[in-house]
Each structure stands twice: as C-alpha cells, then as structure tokens.
mmCIF file of C-alpha atoms in Angstrom:
data_model
loop_
_atom_site.group_PDB
_atom_site.id
_atom_site.type_symbol
_atom_site.label_atom_id
_atom_site.label_comp_id
_atom_site.label_asym_id
_atom_site.label_seq_id
_atom_site.Cartn_x
_atom_site.Cartn_y
_atom_site.Cartn_z
ATOM 1 C CA MET A 1 105.146 120.868 84.504
ATOM 2 C CA LYS A 2 108.244 120.954 86.709
ATOM 3 C CA ILE A 3 110.265 124.144 87.015
ATOM 4 C CA TYR A 4 113.984 124.126 87.772
ATOM 5 C CA GLN A 5 116.233 127.007 88.710
ATOM 6 C CA GLU A 6 117.901 126.684 85.318
ATOM 7 C CA ASP A 7 114.547 127.551 83.713
ATOM 8 C CA LEU A 8 114.437 130.815 85.624
ATOM 9 C CA ASP A 9 118.055 131.513 84.646
ATOM 10 C CA TRP A 10 117.031 130.995 81.012
ATOM 11 C CA ALA A 11 114.133 133.417 81.472
ATOM 12 C CA VAL A 12 116.599 135.995 82.816
ATOM 13 C CA SER A 13 118.913 135.462 79.835
ATOM 14 C CA GLN A 14 115.969 136.035 77.484
ATOM 15 C CA GLY A 15 115.090 139.275 79.220
ATOM 16 C CA LEU A 16 111.687 137.995 80.309
ATOM 17 C CA ILE A 17 112.335 138.683 84.005
ATOM 18 C CA THR A 18 115.105 140.277 86.011
ATOM 19 C CA ALA A 19 117.617 138.364 88.124
ATOM 20 C CA GLU A 20 116.052 139.817 91.289
ATOM 21 C CA GLN A 21 112.605 138.619 90.207
ATOM 22 C CA ALA A 22 113.995 135.158 89.398
ATOM 23 C CA ASN A 23 115.572 134.836 92.847
ATOM 24 C CA ALA A 24 112.420 136.062 94.598
ATOM 25 C CA LEU A 25 110.248 133.691 92.564
ATOM 26 C CA TRP A 26 112.533 130.703 93.219
ATOM 27 C CA ASN A 27 112.611 131.384 96.964
ATOM 28 C CA ALA A 28 108.827 131.729 97.077
ATOM 29 C CA LEU A 29 108.317 128.475 95.171
ATOM 30 C CA SER A 30 110.825 126.681 97.423
ATOM 31 C CA VAL A 31 108.899 127.736 100.543
ATOM 32 C CA ARG A 32 105.569 126.817 98.963
ATOM 33 C CA ASN A 33 106.744 123.339 97.981
ATOM 34 C CA SER A 34 108.669 122.605 101.166
ATOM 35 C CA GLU A 35 105.711 120.731 102.724
ATOM 36 C CA ARG A 36 105.031 118.575 99.674
ATOM 37 C CA PRO A 37 106.437 115.031 99.499
ATOM 38 C CA GLN A 38 109.793 115.008 97.769
ATOM 39 C CA PHE A 39 112.029 112.182 96.685
ATOM 40 C CA ASN A 40 114.906 112.729 99.074
ATOM 41 C CA PHE A 41 116.608 110.622 101.737
ATOM 42 C CA ALA A 42 114.664 112.064 104.673
ATOM 43 C CA ASN A 43 111.231 111.559 103.128
ATOM 44 C CA VAL A 44 112.076 108.089 101.814
ATOM 45 C CA THR A 45 113.158 107.148 105.331
ATOM 46 C CA PHE A 46 109.978 108.598 106.834
ATOM 47 C CA TYR A 47 107.738 106.685 104.421
ATOM 48 C CA PHE A 48 109.756 103.479 104.729
ATOM 49 C CA GLY A 49 109.493 103.570 108.518
ATOM 50 C CA ALA A 50 105.755 104.252 108.351
ATOM 51 C CA LEU A 51 105.224 101.330 105.965
ATOM 52 C CA ILE A 52 107.121 99.025 108.328
ATOM 53 C CA VAL A 53 104.863 100.042 111.225
ATOM 54 C CA ILE A 54 101.710 99.708 109.105
ATOM 55 C CA SER A 55 102.842 96.275 107.902
ATOM 56 C CA ALA A 56 103.528 95.131 111.454
ATOM 57 C CA MET A 57 100.090 96.292 112.575
ATOM 58 C CA THR A 58 98.198 94.800 109.625
ATOM 59 C CA TRP A 59 99.103 91.804 107.459
ATOM 60 C CA PHE A 60 102.112 90.786 109.605
ATOM 61 C CA MET A 61 99.922 90.536 112.699
ATOM 62 C CA THR A 62 100.398 87.119 114.325
ATOM 63 C CA LEU A 63 98.044 84.835 116.219
ATOM 64 C CA ALA A 64 99.704 85.955 119.481
ATOM 65 C CA TRP A 65 97.348 88.952 119.533
ATOM 66 C CA GLU A 66 94.374 86.598 119.773
ATOM 67 C CA SER A 67 95.527 85.676 123.299
ATOM 68 C CA PHE A 68 94.525 89.169 124.474
ATOM 69 C CA GLY A 69 90.907 88.513 123.553
ATOM 70 C CA GLY A 70 88.612 90.918 121.765
ATOM 71 C CA SER A 71 88.601 93.568 124.503
ATOM 72 C CA GLY A 72 92.388 93.430 124.840
ATOM 73 C CA ILE A 73 92.880 93.817 121.088
ATOM 74 C CA PHE A 74 90.463 96.753 120.982
ATOM 75 C CA LEU A 75 92.137 98.450 123.949
ATOM 76 C CA LEU A 76 95.686 97.964 122.670
ATOM 77 C CA ALA A 77 94.823 99.111 119.138
ATOM 78 C CA SER A 78 93.046 102.175 120.528
ATOM 79 C CA ILE A 79 95.996 103.072 122.778
ATOM 80 C CA TYR A 80 98.437 102.691 119.887
ATOM 81 C CA ALA A 81 96.231 104.832 117.643
ATOM 82 C CA LEU A 82 95.874 107.503 120.331
ATOM 83 C CA CYS A 83 99.649 107.654 120.811
ATOM 84 C CA PHE A 84 100.209 108.013 117.078
ATOM 85 C CA VAL A 85 97.558 110.760 116.880
ATOM 86 C CA LEU A 86 99.104 112.692 119.782
ATOM 87 C CA ALA A 87 102.603 112.388 118.339
ATOM 88 C CA GLY A 88 101.341 113.287 114.870
ATOM 89 C CA SER A 89 99.490 116.337 116.226
ATOM 90 C CA ASN A 90 102.635 117.587 117.902
ATOM 91 C CA LEU A 91 104.703 117.200 114.725
ATOM 92 C CA TRP A 92 102.006 118.572 112.413
ATOM 93 C CA TRP A 93 100.896 121.692 114.312
ATOM 94 C CA ARG A 94 103.684 122.505 116.783
ATOM 95 C CA GLN A 95 106.854 121.335 115.054
ATOM 96 C CA GLU A 96 105.606 122.150 111.523
ATOM 97 C CA MET A 97 106.900 118.757 110.333
ATOM 98 C CA LYS A 98 104.090 117.853 107.955
ATOM 99 C CA ILE A 99 105.498 114.677 106.411
ATOM 100 C CA PRO A 100 106.254 112.655 109.582
ATOM 101 C CA GLY A 101 103.184 114.115 111.292
ATOM 102 C CA GLY A 102 100.900 113.091 108.431
ATOM 103 C CA LEU A 103 102.436 109.623 108.324
ATOM 104 C CA LEU A 104 101.684 109.125 112.031
ATOM 105 C CA PHE A 105 98.051 110.046 111.375
ATOM 106 C CA THR A 106 98.028 107.524 108.526
ATOM 107 C CA ILE A 107 99.345 104.802 110.845
ATOM 108 C CA ALA A 108 96.571 105.628 113.325
ATOM 109 C CA VAL A 109 93.941 105.250 110.586
ATOM 110 C CA SER A 110 95.502 101.934 109.531
ATOM 111 C CA LEU A 111 94.872 100.603 113.046
ATOM 112 C CA THR A 112 91.110 101.100 112.656
ATOM 113 C CA PRO A 113 90.313 97.614 111.283
ATOM 114 C CA LEU A 114 92.233 95.988 114.140
ATOM 115 C CA ALA A 115 90.327 98.036 116.734
ATOM 116 C CA ILE A 116 86.973 97.260 115.102
ATOM 117 C CA TYR A 117 87.891 93.573 114.906
ATOM 118 C CA GLY A 118 88.591 93.561 118.643
ATOM 119 C CA LEU A 119 85.288 95.284 119.338
ATOM 120 C CA GLN A 120 83.382 92.823 117.162
ATOM 121 C CA ARG A 121 85.221 89.893 118.740
ATOM 122 C CA THR A 122 84.137 91.192 122.171
ATOM 123 C CA THR A 123 80.496 91.770 121.276
ATOM 124 C CA GLY A 124 80.186 88.795 118.945
ATOM 125 C CA PHE A 125 78.470 91.002 116.352
ATOM 126 C CA TRP A 126 79.352 89.962 112.814
ATOM 127 C CA THR A 127 77.483 90.889 109.666
ATOM 128 C CA GLN A 128 77.820 87.355 108.297
ATOM 129 C CA GLY A 129 79.099 84.968 110.938
ATOM 130 C CA ASP A 130 82.476 84.648 112.646
ATOM 131 C CA PRO A 131 85.104 85.244 109.905
ATOM 132 C CA GLY A 132 88.050 83.772 111.830
ATOM 133 C CA THR A 133 91.211 85.425 113.116
ATOM 134 C CA TYR A 134 92.425 88.896 112.188
ATOM 135 C CA GLN A 135 95.100 87.362 109.954
ATOM 136 C CA ASP A 136 92.332 86.056 107.700
ATOM 137 C CA PHE A 137 91.230 89.623 106.928
ATOM 138 C CA TYR A 138 94.018 89.890 104.350
ATOM 139 C CA LEU A 139 93.591 86.348 103.011
ATOM 140 C CA TRP A 140 89.913 85.473 102.675
ATOM 141 C CA ILE A 141 86.922 87.208 101.119
ATOM 142 C CA LYS A 142 84.105 87.321 103.668
ATOM 143 C CA GLY A 143 81.142 89.600 104.239
ATOM 144 C CA SER A 144 81.909 89.904 107.940
ATOM 145 C CA TRP A 145 84.924 92.103 107.204
ATOM 146 C CA PHE A 146 82.626 94.835 105.858
ATOM 147 C CA LEU A 147 82.380 96.919 109.052
ATOM 148 C CA MET A 148 86.165 96.901 109.470
ATOM 149 C CA GLU A 149 86.572 98.330 105.978
ATOM 150 C CA LEU A 150 83.743 100.823 106.384
ATOM 151 C CA GLY A 151 85.180 102.017 109.704
ATOM 152 C CA THR A 152 88.614 102.536 108.152
ATOM 153 C CA ILE A 153 87.120 104.605 105.337
ATOM 154 C CA ILE A 154 85.205 106.776 107.808
ATOM 155 C CA ALA A 155 88.280 107.206 110.029
ATOM 156 C CA GLY A 156 90.359 108.201 106.992
ATOM 157 C CA LEU A 157 87.791 110.763 105.847
ATOM 158 C CA VAL A 158 87.604 112.270 109.332
ATOM 159 C CA ALA A 159 91.401 112.460 109.552
ATOM 160 C CA ILE A 160 91.810 114.033 106.120
ATOM 161 C CA ASN A 161 89.208 116.638 107.036
ATOM 162 C CA PHE A 162 91.536 117.927 109.770
ATOM 163 C CA VAL A 163 94.922 116.999 108.308
ATOM 164 C CA ARG A 164 95.379 117.770 104.623
ATOM 165 C CA PHE A 165 97.816 114.967 103.918
ATOM 166 C CA PRO A 166 97.406 113.131 100.577
ATOM 167 C CA PHE A 167 98.811 109.780 101.789
ATOM 168 C CA LEU A 168 95.782 109.460 104.089
ATOM 169 C CA THR A 169 93.859 108.438 100.987
ATOM 170 C CA ALA A 170 95.970 105.249 100.781
ATOM 171 C CA PRO A 171 94.190 103.328 103.611
ATOM 172 C CA ILE A 172 90.866 104.665 102.292
ATOM 173 C CA ALA A 173 91.540 103.366 98.790
ATOM 174 C CA PHE A 174 92.939 100.092 100.140
ATOM 175 C CA SER A 175 89.772 99.534 102.200
ATOM 176 C CA LEU A 176 87.599 100.357 99.200
ATOM 177 C CA TYR A 177 89.490 97.754 97.175
ATOM 178 C CA PHE A 178 88.920 95.098 99.838
ATOM 179 C CA MET A 179 85.309 96.186 100.196
ATOM 180 C CA SER A 180 84.770 95.622 96.475
ATOM 181 C CA MET A 181 85.458 91.933 97.108
ATOM 182 C CA ASP A 182 83.872 91.466 100.536
ATOM 183 C CA ILE A 183 80.619 93.231 99.688
ATOM 184 C CA THR A 184 79.623 90.510 97.185
ATOM 185 C CA PRO A 185 78.919 87.694 99.688
ATOM 186 C CA LEU A 186 77.262 90.271 101.961
ATOM 187 C CA LEU A 187 74.852 91.368 99.228
ATOM 188 C CA PHE A 188 74.106 87.988 97.697
ATOM 189 C CA GLY A 189 74.802 85.567 100.546
ATOM 190 C CA GLU A 190 77.651 83.117 101.061
ATOM 191 C CA LYS A 191 75.885 80.293 99.237
ATOM 192 C CA THR A 192 74.335 82.127 96.284
ATOM 193 C CA TYR A 193 77.192 84.205 94.898
ATOM 194 C CA ASN A 194 79.738 82.723 92.502
ATOM 195 C CA TRP A 195 83.077 83.659 90.993
ATOM 196 C CA GLN A 196 81.634 85.485 87.982
ATOM 197 C CA LEU A 197 79.314 87.543 90.171
ATOM 198 C CA ARG A 198 82.231 88.546 92.374
ATOM 199 C CA LEU A 199 84.211 89.649 89.326
ATOM 200 C CA LEU A 200 81.244 91.645 88.044
ATOM 201 C CA VAL A 201 80.848 93.466 91.364
ATOM 202 C CA SER A 202 84.598 94.162 91.448
ATOM 203 C CA LEU A 203 84.464 95.569 87.916
ATOM 204 C CA TRP A 204 81.627 98.010 88.632
ATOM 205 C CA PHE A 205 83.059 98.916 92.011
ATOM 206 C CA GLY A 206 86.334 99.772 90.295
ATOM 207 C CA ILE A 207 84.540 101.982 87.761
ATOM 208 C CA ALA A 208 82.774 103.816 90.597
ATOM 209 C CA CYS A 209 86.092 104.293 92.412
ATOM 210 C CA ILE A 210 87.723 105.714 89.266
ATOM 211 C CA VAL A 211 84.824 108.143 88.831
ATOM 212 C CA VAL A 212 85.185 109.288 92.448
ATOM 213 C CA ALA A 213 88.945 109.686 91.914
ATOM 214 C CA TYR A 214 88.279 111.865 88.865
ATOM 215 C CA LEU A 215 85.853 114.059 90.815
ATOM 216 C CA VAL A 216 88.431 114.450 93.583
ATOM 217 C CA ASP A 217 91.092 115.174 90.959
ATOM 218 C CA ILE A 218 89.217 117.997 89.245
ATOM 219 C CA ARG A 219 88.176 119.486 92.581
ATOM 220 C CA THR A 220 91.606 119.594 94.192
ATOM 221 C CA ARG A 221 93.611 120.125 90.992
ATOM 222 C CA ARG A 222 96.592 118.880 93.013
ATOM 223 C CA ARG A 223 96.924 122.267 94.690
ATOM 224 C CA ASP A 224 97.910 120.837 98.079
ATOM 225 C CA GLY A 225 99.011 117.398 96.903
ATOM 226 C CA ASP A 226 97.662 114.470 94.952
ATOM 227 C CA TYR A 227 94.548 113.211 96.754
ATOM 228 C CA SER A 228 93.301 111.025 93.915
ATOM 229 C CA PHE A 229 96.333 108.867 93.063
ATOM 230 C CA TRP A 230 95.505 105.970 95.395
ATOM 231 C CA LEU A 231 91.830 106.042 94.422
ATOM 232 C CA TYR A 232 92.827 105.814 90.754
ATOM 233 C CA LEU A 233 95.259 102.981 91.494
ATOM 234 C CA PHE A 234 92.985 100.711 93.547
ATOM 235 C CA GLY A 235 89.957 101.558 91.427
ATOM 236 C CA LEU A 236 91.896 100.517 88.343
ATOM 237 C CA LEU A 237 93.049 97.314 90.078
ATOM 238 C CA ALA A 238 89.484 96.362 90.976
ATOM 239 C CA PHE A 239 88.227 97.171 87.462
ATOM 240 C CA TRP A 240 91.065 95.627 85.463
ATOM 241 C CA PHE A 241 91.384 92.377 87.421
ATOM 242 C CA GLY A 242 87.614 91.920 87.358
ATOM 243 C CA LEU A 243 87.581 92.532 83.610
ATOM 244 C CA THR A 244 90.629 90.352 82.916
ATOM 245 C CA LEU A 245 89.493 87.324 84.926
ATOM 246 C CA MET A 246 86.046 87.466 83.340
ATOM 247 C CA GLY A 247 87.509 86.743 79.908
ATOM 248 C CA ASP A 248 86.786 83.524 78.006
ATOM 249 C CA SER A 249 87.471 82.000 74.569
ATOM 250 C CA ASN A 250 85.003 84.267 72.742
ATOM 251 C CA GLU A 251 86.973 86.113 70.060
ATOM 252 C CA PHE A 252 84.711 89.163 70.089
ATOM 253 C CA GLN A 253 85.135 89.538 73.850
ATOM 254 C CA LYS A 254 88.905 89.322 73.433
ATOM 255 C CA PHE A 255 88.747 92.061 70.784
ATOM 256 C CA LEU A 256 86.568 94.191 73.076
ATOM 257 C CA TYR A 257 89.018 93.581 75.914
ATOM 258 C CA CYS A 258 91.825 94.832 73.667
ATOM 259 C CA LEU A 259 89.868 97.990 72.829
ATOM 260 C CA ILE A 260 89.154 98.662 76.513
ATOM 261 C CA ASN A 261 92.852 98.410 77.371
ATOM 262 C CA LEU A 262 93.738 100.752 74.518
ATOM 263 C CA GLY A 263 91.017 103.059 75.848
ATOM 264 C CA LEU A 264 92.660 103.005 79.275
ATOM 265 C CA MET A 265 95.936 104.116 77.695
ATOM 266 C CA LEU A 266 94.113 106.965 75.952
ATOM 267 C CA LEU A 267 92.340 107.847 79.190
ATOM 268 C CA SER A 268 95.672 108.081 81.020
ATOM 269 C CA VAL A 269 96.811 110.668 78.473
ATOM 270 C CA LEU A 270 93.587 112.671 78.751
ATOM 271 C CA LEU A 271 93.736 112.627 82.558
ATOM 272 C CA LYS A 272 97.510 113.237 82.511
ATOM 273 C CA ARG A 273 97.954 110.158 84.702
ATOM 274 C CA LYS A 274 100.833 107.758 84.115
#
C-alpha cells in the first residue's frame, strides 16, 4: 500500500491525527524511504548508465578482448571490478549515496564471469571441453560455462552480505537462469542429453528458483527493498518456457497447460506479485 501526503491530510480532516503528527510522520517516512529506488530522473539515469556498462562488459564484448589472452582478460576484468568496488564503497559508506554505490557493486559482480573465463582460458581447465570465445557464453548452451555462472552467484551472495542492495540479486538470478540450461549437458553429457531433457531440467530448475524466491520474500518482507523480484522473474522464465516448449498435440496436456497458467495468475494474486 502506497501512502501519499494527501492521505495524511485526509486523516487530519477526519480528526484521526493532528496536523503536527501528520507532518512529523510524513517527514519520518520521507527520510526512511530516501534510500529506496524511486522512479525519478536521477535514479533512471543511474540505472540506465549502469546497464550500459554491464552490457558493454557482457554480451557486447567483442573478439578484440581475446587478443589479450586468458591472463590479460583475467587481469583487466579484475582491475575493472576492483575500481568499481572502490568507487562503490566510497559512494555507499562515505557519501551516503546508496543507489549509485550499489549499482557500482552490481557492475563489479557482473564482471565475475569474464574474470573466471580469463582464468579458465589461462589454465585450460574446463568442466566439459573448450566452449569457445567469451561471446559464445550468451549464445550457446554448454556445460563448460558452469563455473562462470557459479562464480557469479557466489560473488553476488558475498556482495549482498555486505551491501544490502536489492538489484544485486539481478546478476544472481540471471546466472541461475543460464545455469538451468548449461547444467543439463554437464549432468547428462553432451551426447546423451536431448531437447526434451533440457526442457525438463529447465522446468524443475525454475520451480526451485521460484521456491527460493518465495522463501526470500517471506523472510525479508520487503523491509529494505525487494530482494526476490529477479528470482521470481528468472525462475518463472525458466519454468514457463520449459513448460511451454514441452507441449505437443495431446489435448489433455493442452488443458493441463491452461490450468497451470490460470494457476500462475492465481498465485500472483496470493503472493501479491504482478
């Protein structure tokens, strides 16, 4: 429920509280909510800039980086991440600018797969053979990407333990979504798994992610921000796409699919999630 100043003015007109109490309450709520993400020009600009940097360091990465070699990629990614962490620490703790500070920490976490890729390229250690260039990480499903995704999840959890910033769950949820696809060839082998098996793993992985999101939701109760939104979103993507692409011409399965989608709508109401 959102509260506006007009609501407090109405409460004053009804004699429920005094005008002094309404002003004190509004000022206290304004201070309390000042660190939460708000839809204003400054925050939109902060987030837009962060997304540009994350995009440049992830799926817009070109083959030019391969010329640095594995050790060069690892070193450059680590230096970038360290700079973002130092700048984010200054904004978060010294300047009390939580939004830009938290976004810089998020950028640092997003550089984790690139750093791990460089380290693996240097050592030659892959869980399932050489997967190709870093660009392929966002294009092809391969078991060798697993450590990059696992490392990003761990880095995100470590960061969120020190910096209570909800958007840090975005790279965690994104990596979980990719992991739901890449873990299938790792578990069953490149030659033995098929399309249906991959969809089945994605479906159950999505269910598990939604359950985790619910547990996070009821534990945090959105006191300091929404830490479960991205987990819900990517968990639902993994579940729904796996379920949808598994469909065939069986009429009963189509009817069951319809009921599941109606159930998701009901679930959104029960969880109060749009």
